[in-house]
PDB file of C-alpha atoms in Angstrom:
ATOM      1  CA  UNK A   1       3.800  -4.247 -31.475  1.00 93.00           C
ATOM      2  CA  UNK A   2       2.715  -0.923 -30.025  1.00 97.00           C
ATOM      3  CA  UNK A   3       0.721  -0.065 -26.789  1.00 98.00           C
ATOM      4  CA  UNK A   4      -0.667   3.031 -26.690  1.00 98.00           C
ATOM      5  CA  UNK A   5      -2.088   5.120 -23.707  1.00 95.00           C
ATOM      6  CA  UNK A   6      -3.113   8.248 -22.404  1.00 92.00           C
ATOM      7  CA  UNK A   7      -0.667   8.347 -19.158  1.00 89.00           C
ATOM      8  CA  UNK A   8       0.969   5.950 -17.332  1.00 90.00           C
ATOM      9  CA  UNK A   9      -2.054   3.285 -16.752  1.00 91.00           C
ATOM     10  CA  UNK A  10      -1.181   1.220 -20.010  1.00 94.00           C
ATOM     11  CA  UNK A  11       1.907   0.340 -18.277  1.00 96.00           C
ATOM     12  CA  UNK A  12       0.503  -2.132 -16.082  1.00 95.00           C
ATOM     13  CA  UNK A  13      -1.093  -3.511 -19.380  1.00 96.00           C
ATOM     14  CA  UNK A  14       2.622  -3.780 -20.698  1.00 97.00           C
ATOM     15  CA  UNK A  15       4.189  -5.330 -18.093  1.00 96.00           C
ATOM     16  CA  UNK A  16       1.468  -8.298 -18.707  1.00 96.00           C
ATOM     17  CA  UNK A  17       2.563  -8.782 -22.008  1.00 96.00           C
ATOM     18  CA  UNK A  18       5.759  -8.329 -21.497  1.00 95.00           C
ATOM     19  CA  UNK A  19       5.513 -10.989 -18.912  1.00 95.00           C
ATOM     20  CA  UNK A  20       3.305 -13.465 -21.068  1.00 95.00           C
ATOM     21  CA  UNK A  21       5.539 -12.572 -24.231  1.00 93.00           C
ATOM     22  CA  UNK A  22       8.892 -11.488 -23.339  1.00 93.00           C
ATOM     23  CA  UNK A  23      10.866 -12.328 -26.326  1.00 91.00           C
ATOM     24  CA  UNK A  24       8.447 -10.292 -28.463  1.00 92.00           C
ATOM     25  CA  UNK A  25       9.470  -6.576 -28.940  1.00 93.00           C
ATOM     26  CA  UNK A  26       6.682  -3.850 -28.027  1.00 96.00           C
ATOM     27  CA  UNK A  27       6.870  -0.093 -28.203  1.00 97.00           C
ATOM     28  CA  UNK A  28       4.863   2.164 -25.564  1.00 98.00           C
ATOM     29  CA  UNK A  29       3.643   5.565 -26.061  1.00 98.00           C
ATOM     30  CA  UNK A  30       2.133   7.403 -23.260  1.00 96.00           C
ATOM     31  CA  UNK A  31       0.251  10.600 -24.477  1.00 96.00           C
ATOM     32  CA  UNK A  32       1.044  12.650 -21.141  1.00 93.00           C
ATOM     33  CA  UNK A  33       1.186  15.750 -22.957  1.00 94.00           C
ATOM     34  CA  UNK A  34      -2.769  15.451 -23.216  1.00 93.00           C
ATOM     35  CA  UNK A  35      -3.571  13.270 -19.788  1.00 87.00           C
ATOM     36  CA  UNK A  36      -5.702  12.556 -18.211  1.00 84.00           C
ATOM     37  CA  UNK A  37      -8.239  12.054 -21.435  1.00 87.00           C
ATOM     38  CA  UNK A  38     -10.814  11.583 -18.370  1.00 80.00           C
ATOM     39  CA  UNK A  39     -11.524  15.177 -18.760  1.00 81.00           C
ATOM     40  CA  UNK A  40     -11.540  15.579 -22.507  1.00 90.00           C
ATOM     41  CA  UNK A  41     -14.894  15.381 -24.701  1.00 92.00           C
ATOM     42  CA  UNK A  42     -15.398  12.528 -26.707  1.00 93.00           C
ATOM     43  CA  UNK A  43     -14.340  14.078 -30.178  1.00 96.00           C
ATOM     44  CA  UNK A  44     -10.831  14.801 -28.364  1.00 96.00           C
ATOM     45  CA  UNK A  45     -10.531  11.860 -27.171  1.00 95.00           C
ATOM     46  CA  UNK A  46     -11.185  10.397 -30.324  1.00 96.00           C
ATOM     47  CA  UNK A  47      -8.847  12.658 -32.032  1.00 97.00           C
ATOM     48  CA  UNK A  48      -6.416  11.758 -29.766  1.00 97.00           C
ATOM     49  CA  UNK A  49      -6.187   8.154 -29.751  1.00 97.00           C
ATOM     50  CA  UNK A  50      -6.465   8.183 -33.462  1.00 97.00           C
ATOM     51  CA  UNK A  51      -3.086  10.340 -33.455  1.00 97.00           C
ATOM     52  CA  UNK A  52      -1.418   8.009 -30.895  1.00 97.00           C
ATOM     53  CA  UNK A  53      -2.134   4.641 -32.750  1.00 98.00           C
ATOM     54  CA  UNK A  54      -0.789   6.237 -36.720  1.00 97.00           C
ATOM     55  CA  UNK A  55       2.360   7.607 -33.957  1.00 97.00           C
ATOM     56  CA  UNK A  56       2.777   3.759 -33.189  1.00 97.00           C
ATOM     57  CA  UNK A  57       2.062   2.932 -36.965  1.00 97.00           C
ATOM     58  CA  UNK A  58       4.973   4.957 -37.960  1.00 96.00           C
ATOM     59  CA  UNK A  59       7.126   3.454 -35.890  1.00 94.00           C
ATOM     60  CA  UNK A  60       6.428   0.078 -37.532  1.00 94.00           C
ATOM     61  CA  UNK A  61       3.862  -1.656 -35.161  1.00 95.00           C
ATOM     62  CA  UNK A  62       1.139  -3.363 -37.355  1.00 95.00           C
ATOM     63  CA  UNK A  63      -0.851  -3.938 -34.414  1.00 97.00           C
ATOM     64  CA  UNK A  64      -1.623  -2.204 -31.626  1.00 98.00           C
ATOM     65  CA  UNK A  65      -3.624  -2.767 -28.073  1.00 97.00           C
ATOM     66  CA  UNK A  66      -5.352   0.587 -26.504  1.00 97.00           C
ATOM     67  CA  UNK A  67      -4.407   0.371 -23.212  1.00 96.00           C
ATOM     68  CA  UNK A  68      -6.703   2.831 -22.106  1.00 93.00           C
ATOM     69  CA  UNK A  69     -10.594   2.298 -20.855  1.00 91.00           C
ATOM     70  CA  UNK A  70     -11.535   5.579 -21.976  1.00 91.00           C
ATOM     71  CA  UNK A  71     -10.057   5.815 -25.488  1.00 94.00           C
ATOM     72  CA  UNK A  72     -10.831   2.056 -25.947  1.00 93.00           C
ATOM     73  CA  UNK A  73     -14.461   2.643 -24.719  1.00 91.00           C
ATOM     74  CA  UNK A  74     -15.009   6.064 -26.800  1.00 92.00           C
ATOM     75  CA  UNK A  75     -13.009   5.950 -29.849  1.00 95.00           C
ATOM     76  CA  UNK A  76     -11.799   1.673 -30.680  1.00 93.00           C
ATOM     77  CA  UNK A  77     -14.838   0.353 -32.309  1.00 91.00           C
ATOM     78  CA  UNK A  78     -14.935   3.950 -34.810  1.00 94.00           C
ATOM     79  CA  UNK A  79     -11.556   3.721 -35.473  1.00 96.00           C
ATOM     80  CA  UNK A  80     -12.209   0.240 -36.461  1.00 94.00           C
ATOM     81  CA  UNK A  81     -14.989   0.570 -38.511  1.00 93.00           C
ATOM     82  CA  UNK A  82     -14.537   4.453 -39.849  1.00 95.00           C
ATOM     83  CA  UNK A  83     -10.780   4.915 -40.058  1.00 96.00           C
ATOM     84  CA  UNK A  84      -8.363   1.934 -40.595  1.00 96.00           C
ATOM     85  CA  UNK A  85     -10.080  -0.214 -43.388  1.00 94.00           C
ATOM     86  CA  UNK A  86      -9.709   3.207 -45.226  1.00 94.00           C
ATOM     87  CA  UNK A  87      -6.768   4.554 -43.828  1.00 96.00           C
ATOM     88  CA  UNK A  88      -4.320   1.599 -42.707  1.00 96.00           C
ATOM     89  CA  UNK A  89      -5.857  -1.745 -44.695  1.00 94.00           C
ATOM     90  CA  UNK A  90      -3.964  -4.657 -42.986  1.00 92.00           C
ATOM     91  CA  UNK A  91      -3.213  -3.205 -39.237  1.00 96.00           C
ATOM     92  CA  UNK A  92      -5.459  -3.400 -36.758  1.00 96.00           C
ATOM     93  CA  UNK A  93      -5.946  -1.826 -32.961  1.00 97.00           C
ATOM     94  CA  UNK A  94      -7.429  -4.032 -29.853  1.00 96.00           C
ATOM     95  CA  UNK A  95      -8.152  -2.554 -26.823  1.00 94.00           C
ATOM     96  CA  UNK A  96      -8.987  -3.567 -23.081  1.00 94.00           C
ATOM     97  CA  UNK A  97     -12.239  -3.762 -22.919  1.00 91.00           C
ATOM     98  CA  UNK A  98     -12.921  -6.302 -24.992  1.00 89.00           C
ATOM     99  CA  UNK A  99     -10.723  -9.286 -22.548  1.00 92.00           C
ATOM    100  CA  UNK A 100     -12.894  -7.454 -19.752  1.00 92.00           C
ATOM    101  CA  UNK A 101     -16.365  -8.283 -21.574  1.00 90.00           C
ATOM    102  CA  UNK A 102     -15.847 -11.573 -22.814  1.00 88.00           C
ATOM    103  CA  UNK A 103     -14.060 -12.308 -18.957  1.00 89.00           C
ATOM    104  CA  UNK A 104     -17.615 -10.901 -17.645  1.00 89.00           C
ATOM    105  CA  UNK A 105     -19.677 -12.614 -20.191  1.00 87.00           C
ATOM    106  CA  UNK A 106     -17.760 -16.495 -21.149  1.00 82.00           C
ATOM    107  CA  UNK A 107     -19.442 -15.201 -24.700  1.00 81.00           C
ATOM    108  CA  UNK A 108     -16.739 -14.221 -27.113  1.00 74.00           C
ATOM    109  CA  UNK A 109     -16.639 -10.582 -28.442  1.00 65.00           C
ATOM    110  CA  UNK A 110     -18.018 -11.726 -32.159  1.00 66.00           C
ATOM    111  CA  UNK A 111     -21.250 -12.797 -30.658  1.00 63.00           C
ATOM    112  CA  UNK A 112     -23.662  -9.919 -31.015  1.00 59.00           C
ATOM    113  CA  UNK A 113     -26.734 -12.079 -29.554  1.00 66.00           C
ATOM    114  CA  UNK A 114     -26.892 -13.953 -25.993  1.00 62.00           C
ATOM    115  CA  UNK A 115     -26.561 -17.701 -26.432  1.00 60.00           C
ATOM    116  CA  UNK A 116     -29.521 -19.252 -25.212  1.00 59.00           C
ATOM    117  CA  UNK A 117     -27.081 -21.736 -23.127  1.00 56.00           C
ATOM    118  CA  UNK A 118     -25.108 -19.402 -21.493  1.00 52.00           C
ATOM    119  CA  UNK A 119     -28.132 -18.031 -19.778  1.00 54.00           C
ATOM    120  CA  UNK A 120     -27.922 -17.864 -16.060  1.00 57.00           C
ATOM    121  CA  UNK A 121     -29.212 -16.791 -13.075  1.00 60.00           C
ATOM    122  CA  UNK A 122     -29.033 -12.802 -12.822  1.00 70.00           C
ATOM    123  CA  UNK A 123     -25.949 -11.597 -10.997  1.00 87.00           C
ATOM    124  CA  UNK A 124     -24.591  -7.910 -10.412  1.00 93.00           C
ATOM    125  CA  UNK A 125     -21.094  -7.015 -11.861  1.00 95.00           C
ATOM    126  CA  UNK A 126     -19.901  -3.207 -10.319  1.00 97.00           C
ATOM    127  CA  UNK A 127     -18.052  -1.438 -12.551  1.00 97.00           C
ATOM    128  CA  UNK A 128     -14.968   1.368 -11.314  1.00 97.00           C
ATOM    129  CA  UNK A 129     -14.138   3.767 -14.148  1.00 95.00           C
ATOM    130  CA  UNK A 130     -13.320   7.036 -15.441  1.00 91.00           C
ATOM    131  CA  UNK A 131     -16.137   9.355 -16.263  1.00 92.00           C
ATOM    132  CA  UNK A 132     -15.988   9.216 -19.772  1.00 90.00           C
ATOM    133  CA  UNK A 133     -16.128   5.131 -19.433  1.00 91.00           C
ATOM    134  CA  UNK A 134     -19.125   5.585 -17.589  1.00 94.00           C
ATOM    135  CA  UNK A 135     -20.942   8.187 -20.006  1.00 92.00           C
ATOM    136  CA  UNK A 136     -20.249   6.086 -23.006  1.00 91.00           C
ATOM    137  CA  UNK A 137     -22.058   3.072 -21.477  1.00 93.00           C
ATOM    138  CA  UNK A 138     -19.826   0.797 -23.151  1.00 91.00           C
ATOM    139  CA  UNK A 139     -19.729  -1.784 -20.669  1.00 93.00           C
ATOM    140  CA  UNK A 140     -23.277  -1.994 -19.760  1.00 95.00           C
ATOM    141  CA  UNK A 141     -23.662  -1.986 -23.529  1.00 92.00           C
ATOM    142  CA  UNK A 142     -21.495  -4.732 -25.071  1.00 88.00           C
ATOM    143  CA  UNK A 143     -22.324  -7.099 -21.391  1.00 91.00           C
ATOM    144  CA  UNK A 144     -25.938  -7.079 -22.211  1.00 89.00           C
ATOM    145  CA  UNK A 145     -25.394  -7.799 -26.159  1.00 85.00           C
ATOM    146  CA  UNK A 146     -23.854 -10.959 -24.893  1.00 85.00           C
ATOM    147  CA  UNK A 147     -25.374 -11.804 -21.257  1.00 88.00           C
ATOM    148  CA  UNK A 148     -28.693  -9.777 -20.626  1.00 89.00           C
ATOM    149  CA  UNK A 149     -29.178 -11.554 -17.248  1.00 88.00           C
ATOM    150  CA  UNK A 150     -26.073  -9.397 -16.052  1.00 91.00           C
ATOM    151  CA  UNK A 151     -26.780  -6.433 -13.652  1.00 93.00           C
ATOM    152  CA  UNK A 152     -24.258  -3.508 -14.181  1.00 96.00           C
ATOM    153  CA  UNK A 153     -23.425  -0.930 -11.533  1.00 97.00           C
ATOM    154  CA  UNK A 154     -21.182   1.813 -12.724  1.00 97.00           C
ATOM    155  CA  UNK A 155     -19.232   3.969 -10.175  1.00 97.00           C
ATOM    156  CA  UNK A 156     -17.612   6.960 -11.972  1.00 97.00           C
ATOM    157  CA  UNK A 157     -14.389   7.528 -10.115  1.00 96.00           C
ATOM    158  CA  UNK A 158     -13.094  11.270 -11.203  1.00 94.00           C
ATOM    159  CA  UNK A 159     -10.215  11.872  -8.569  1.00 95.00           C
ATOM    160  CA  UNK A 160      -8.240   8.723  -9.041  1.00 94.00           C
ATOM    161  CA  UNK A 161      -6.424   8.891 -11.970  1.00 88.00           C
ATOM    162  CA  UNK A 162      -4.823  12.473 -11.026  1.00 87.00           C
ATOM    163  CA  UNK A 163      -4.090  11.640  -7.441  1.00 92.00           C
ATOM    164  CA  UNK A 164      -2.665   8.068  -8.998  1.00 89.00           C
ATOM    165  CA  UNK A 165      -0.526  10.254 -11.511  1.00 81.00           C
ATOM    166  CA  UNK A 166       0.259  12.537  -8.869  1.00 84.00           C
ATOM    167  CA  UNK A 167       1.923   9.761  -7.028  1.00 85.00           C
ATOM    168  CA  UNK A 168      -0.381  10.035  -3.694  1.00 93.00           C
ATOM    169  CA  UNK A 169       0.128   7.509  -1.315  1.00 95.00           C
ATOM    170  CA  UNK A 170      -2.022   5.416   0.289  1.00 97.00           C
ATOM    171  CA  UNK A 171      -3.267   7.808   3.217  1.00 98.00           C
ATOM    172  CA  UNK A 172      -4.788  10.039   0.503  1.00 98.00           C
ATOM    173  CA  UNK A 173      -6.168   7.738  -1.595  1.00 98.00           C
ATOM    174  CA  UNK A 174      -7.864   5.120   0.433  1.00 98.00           C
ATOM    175  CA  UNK A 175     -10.453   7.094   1.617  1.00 98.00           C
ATOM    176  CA  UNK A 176     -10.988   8.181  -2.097  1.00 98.00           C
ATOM    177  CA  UNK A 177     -11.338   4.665  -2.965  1.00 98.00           C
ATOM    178  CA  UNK A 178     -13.370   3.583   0.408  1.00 98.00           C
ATOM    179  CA  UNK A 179     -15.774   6.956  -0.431  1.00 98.00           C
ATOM    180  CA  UNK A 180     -16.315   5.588  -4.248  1.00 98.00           C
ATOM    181  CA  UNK A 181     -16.637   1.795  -2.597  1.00 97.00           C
ATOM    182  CA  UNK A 182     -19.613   3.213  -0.377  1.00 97.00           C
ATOM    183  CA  UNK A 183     -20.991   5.104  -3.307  1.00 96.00           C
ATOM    184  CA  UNK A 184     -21.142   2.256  -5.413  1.00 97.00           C
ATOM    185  CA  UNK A 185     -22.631  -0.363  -2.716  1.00 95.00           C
ATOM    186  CA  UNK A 186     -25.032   1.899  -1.412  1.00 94.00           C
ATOM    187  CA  UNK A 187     -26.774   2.069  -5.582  1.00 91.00           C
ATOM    188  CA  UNK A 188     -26.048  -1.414  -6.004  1.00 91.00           C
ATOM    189  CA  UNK A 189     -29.308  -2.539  -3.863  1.00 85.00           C
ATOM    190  CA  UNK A 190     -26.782  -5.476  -2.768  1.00 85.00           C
ATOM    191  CA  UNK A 191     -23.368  -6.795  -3.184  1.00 91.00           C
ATOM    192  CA  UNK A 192     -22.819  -7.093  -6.660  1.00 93.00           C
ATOM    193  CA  UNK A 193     -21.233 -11.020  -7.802  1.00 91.00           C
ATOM    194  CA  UNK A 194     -17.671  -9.150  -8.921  1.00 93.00           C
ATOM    195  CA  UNK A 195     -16.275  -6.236  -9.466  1.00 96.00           C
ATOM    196  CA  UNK A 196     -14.395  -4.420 -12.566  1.00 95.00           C
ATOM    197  CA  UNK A 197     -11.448  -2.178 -12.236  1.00 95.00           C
ATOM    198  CA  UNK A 198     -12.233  -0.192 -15.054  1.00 92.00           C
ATOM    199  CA  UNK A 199      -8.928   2.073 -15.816  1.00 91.00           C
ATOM    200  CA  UNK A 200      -5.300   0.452 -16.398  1.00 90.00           C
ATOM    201  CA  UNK A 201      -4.511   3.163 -13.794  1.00 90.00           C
ATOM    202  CA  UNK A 202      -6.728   1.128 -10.874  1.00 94.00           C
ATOM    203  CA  UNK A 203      -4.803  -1.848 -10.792  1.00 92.00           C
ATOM    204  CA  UNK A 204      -1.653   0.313  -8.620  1.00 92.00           C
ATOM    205  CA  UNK A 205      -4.669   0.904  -6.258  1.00 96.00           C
ATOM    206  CA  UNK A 206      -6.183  -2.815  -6.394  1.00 95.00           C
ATOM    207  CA  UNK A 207      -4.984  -3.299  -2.733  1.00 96.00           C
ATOM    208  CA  UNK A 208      -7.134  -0.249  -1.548  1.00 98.00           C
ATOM    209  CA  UNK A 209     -10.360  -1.467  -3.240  1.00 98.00           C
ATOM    210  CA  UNK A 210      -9.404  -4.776  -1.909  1.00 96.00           C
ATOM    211  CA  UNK A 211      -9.604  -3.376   1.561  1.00 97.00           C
ATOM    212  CA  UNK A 212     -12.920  -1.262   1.312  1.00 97.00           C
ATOM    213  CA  UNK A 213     -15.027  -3.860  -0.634  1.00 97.00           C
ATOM    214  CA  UNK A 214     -16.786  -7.031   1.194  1.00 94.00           C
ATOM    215  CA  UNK A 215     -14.083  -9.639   1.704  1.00 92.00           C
ATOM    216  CA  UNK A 216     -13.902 -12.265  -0.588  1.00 89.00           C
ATOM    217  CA  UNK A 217     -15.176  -9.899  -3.518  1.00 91.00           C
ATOM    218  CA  UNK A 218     -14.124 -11.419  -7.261  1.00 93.00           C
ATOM    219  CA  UNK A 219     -12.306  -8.376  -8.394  1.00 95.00           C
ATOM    220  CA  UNK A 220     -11.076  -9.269 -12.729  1.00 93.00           C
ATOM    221  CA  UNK A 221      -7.505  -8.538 -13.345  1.00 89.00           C
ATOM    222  CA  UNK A 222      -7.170  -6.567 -16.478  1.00 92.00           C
ATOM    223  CA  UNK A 223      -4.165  -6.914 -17.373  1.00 94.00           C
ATOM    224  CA  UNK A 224      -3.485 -10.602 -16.905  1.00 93.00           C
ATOM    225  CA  UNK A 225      -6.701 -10.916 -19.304  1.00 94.00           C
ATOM    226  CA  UNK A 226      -5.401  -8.384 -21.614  1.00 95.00           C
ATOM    227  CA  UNK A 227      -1.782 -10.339 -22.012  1.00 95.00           C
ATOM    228  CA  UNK A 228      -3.985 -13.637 -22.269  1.00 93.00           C
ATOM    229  CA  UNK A 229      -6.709 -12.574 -24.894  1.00 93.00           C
ATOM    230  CA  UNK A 230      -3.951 -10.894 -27.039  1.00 94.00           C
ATOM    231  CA  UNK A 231      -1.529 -14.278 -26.910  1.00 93.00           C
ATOM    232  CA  UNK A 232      -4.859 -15.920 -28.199  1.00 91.00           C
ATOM    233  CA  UNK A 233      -5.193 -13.710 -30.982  1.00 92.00           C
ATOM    234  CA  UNK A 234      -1.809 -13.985 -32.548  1.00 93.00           C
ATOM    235  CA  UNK A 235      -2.702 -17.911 -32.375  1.00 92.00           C
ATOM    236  CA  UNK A 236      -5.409 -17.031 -34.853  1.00 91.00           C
ATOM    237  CA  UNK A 237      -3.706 -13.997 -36.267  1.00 92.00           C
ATOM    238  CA  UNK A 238      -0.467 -15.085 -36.553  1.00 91.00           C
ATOM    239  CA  UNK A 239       0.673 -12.635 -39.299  1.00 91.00           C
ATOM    240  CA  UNK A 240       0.298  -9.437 -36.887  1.00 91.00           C
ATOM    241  CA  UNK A 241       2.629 -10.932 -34.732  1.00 86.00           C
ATOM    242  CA  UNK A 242       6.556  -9.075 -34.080  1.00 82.00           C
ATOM    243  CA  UNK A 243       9.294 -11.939 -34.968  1.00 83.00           C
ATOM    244  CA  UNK A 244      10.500 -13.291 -31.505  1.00 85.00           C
ATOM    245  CA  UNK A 245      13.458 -12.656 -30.442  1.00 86.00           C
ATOM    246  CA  UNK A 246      16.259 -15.388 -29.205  1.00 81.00           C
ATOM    247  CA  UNK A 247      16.673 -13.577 -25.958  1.00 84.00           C
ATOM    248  CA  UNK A 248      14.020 -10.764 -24.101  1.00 85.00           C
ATOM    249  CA  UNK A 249      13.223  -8.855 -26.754  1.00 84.00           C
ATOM    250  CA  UNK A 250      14.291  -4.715 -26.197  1.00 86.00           C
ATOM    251  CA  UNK A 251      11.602  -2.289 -25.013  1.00 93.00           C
ATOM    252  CA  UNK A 252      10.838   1.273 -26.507  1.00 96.00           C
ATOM    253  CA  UNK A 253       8.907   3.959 -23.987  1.00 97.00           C
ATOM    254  CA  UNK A 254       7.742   6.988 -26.305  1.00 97.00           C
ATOM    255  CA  UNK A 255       6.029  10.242 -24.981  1.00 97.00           C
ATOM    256  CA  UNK A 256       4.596  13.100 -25.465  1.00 97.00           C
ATOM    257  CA  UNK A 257       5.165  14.890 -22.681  1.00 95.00           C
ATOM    258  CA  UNK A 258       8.321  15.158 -20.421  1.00 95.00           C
ATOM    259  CA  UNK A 259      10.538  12.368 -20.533  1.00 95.00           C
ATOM    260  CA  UNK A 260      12.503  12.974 -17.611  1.00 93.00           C
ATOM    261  CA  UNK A 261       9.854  13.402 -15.781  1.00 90.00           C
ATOM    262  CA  UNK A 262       7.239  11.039 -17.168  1.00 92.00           C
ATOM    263  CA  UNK A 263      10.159   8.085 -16.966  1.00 91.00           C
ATOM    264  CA  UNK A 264      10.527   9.365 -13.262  1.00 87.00           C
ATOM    265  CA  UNK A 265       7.483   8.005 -12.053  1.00 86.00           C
ATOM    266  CA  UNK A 266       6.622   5.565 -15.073  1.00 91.00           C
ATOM    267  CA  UNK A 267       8.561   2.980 -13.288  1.00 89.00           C
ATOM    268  CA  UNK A 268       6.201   2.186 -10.316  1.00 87.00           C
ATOM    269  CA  UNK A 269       3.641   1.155 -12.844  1.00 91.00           C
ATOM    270  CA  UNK A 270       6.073  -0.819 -14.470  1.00 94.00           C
ATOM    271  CA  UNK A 271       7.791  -2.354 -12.458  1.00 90.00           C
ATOM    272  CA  UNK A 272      11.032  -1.450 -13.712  1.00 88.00           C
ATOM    273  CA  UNK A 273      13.391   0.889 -15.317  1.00 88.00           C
ATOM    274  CA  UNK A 274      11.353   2.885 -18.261  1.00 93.00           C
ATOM    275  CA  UNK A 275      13.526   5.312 -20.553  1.00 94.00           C
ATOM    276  CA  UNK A 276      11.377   7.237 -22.299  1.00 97.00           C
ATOM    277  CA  UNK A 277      12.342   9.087 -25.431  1.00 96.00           C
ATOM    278  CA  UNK A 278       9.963  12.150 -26.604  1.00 97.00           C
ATOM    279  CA  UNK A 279       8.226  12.209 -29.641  1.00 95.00           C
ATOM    280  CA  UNK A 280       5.394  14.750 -31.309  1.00 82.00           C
ATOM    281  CA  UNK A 281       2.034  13.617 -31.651  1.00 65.00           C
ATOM    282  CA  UNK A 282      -0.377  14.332 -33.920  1.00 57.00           C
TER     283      UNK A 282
END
């Protein structure tokens, strides 16, 4: 099974289904040769993504989970509609932001209308995300298909994911995250009901918006839901899934960048040892 990302931020993704699965085998491919895709256009982007998931194809995944907002927010639903019936009949991609929505929502993804019993009293839900996130709309989108009486607040965070990358510590980046906090609350006209860390990058800085929003805030964990929706979809998809191994199942870590330095710093998103081996992509 592959997992596919821009940078390093998909690894907190993987070590969620690693943890939920472990004696399933999953390869990661980190496209640092092209990071961060926060500053790309939306055709590269889509270009890009496209060219990481047929990398992850060739090396026998059948599925694969875009563990990146902004790929999964520009490019999943036209690779899924455009590209792989054509292309790739009988795999499929998934991505993050679909666990996020239906998390958000309690609709599934499938519904396209709001049910008339799941309407509620409005609430505010503030979203944290990359740039290109934000521009696509693709949260405030696919929330109000499914739960119109939900408020979104989008706070476009452009200095994270370098300085995260970068390996910045927490002097430098908490007042980046308390200055994009303010931002946010200050446009929200109110606390908003829960918050949305909105880049697999965020949760290595979750502690930090912890700190600078109102105590007590609901903040979703993206990838606990990520490892949870995709466990639920091999229950109805059974025939995507990698044959389980008796023991922990082994671990590839493909780039497209550096591996001795990518692996360097891959492992404090993992939380463990990550050898990555480099590969050409595209």
């Amino acid at each position: 099974m592959g997992v596919f990302d821009s940078g390093h931020g998909g690894l907190t993704v993987l070590r969620a289904l690693v943890d939920a699965q472990p004696r399933r085998p999953f390869v990661f491919l980190g496209d640092h040769a092209h990071a961060p895709y926060g500053r790309r256009s939306n055709e590269d982007i889509h270009g890009l993504t496209r060219a990481g998931v047929e990398a992850l194809f060739a090396q026998g995944c059948r599925l694969v989970v875009v563990a990146c907002n902004t790929a999964a927010a520009v490019a999943l639903r036209r690779l899924q509609q455009e590209w792989l019936p054509h292309a790739y009949p009988g795999r499929n991609v998934l991505g993050v932001l679909v666990p996020m929505v239906e998390a958000i929502t309690r609709v599934p993804w499938m519904v396209q209308e709001p049910p008339v019993d799941r309407m509620h009293e409005p609430r505010t839900v503030g979203v944290f995300a990359t740039v290109p996130t934000v521009s696509s709309g693709s949260f405030p989108r696919e929330i109000g298909k499914r739960a119109p009486h939900v408020r979104v607040v989008q706070q476009a965070c452009p200095e994270l994911v370098p300085l995260i990358e970068e390996g910045a510590p927490d002097a430098v980046l908490g007042p980046v995250v308390r200055g994009y906090v303010a931002e946010m609350l200050e446009r929200a006209d109110g606390v908003p009901d829960a918050f949305v860390l909105g880049c697999t990058h965020y949760p290595l800085v979750a502690h930090l918006f912890a700190e600078a929003l109102p105590a007590g805030a609901e903040i979703f964990d993206q990838p606990a839901l990520t490892a949870r929706s995709l466990e639920h979809y091999l229950e109805r998809h059974p025939d995507y899934a990698p044959e389980l191994h008796t023991h922990p199942a082994p671990l590839r870590f493909l780039t497209t960048g550096d591996a001795e330095r990518v692996g360097a710093l891959a492992g404090r998103f993992f939380g463990g040892t990550t050898p990555f081996q480099r590969i050409t992509h595209g």
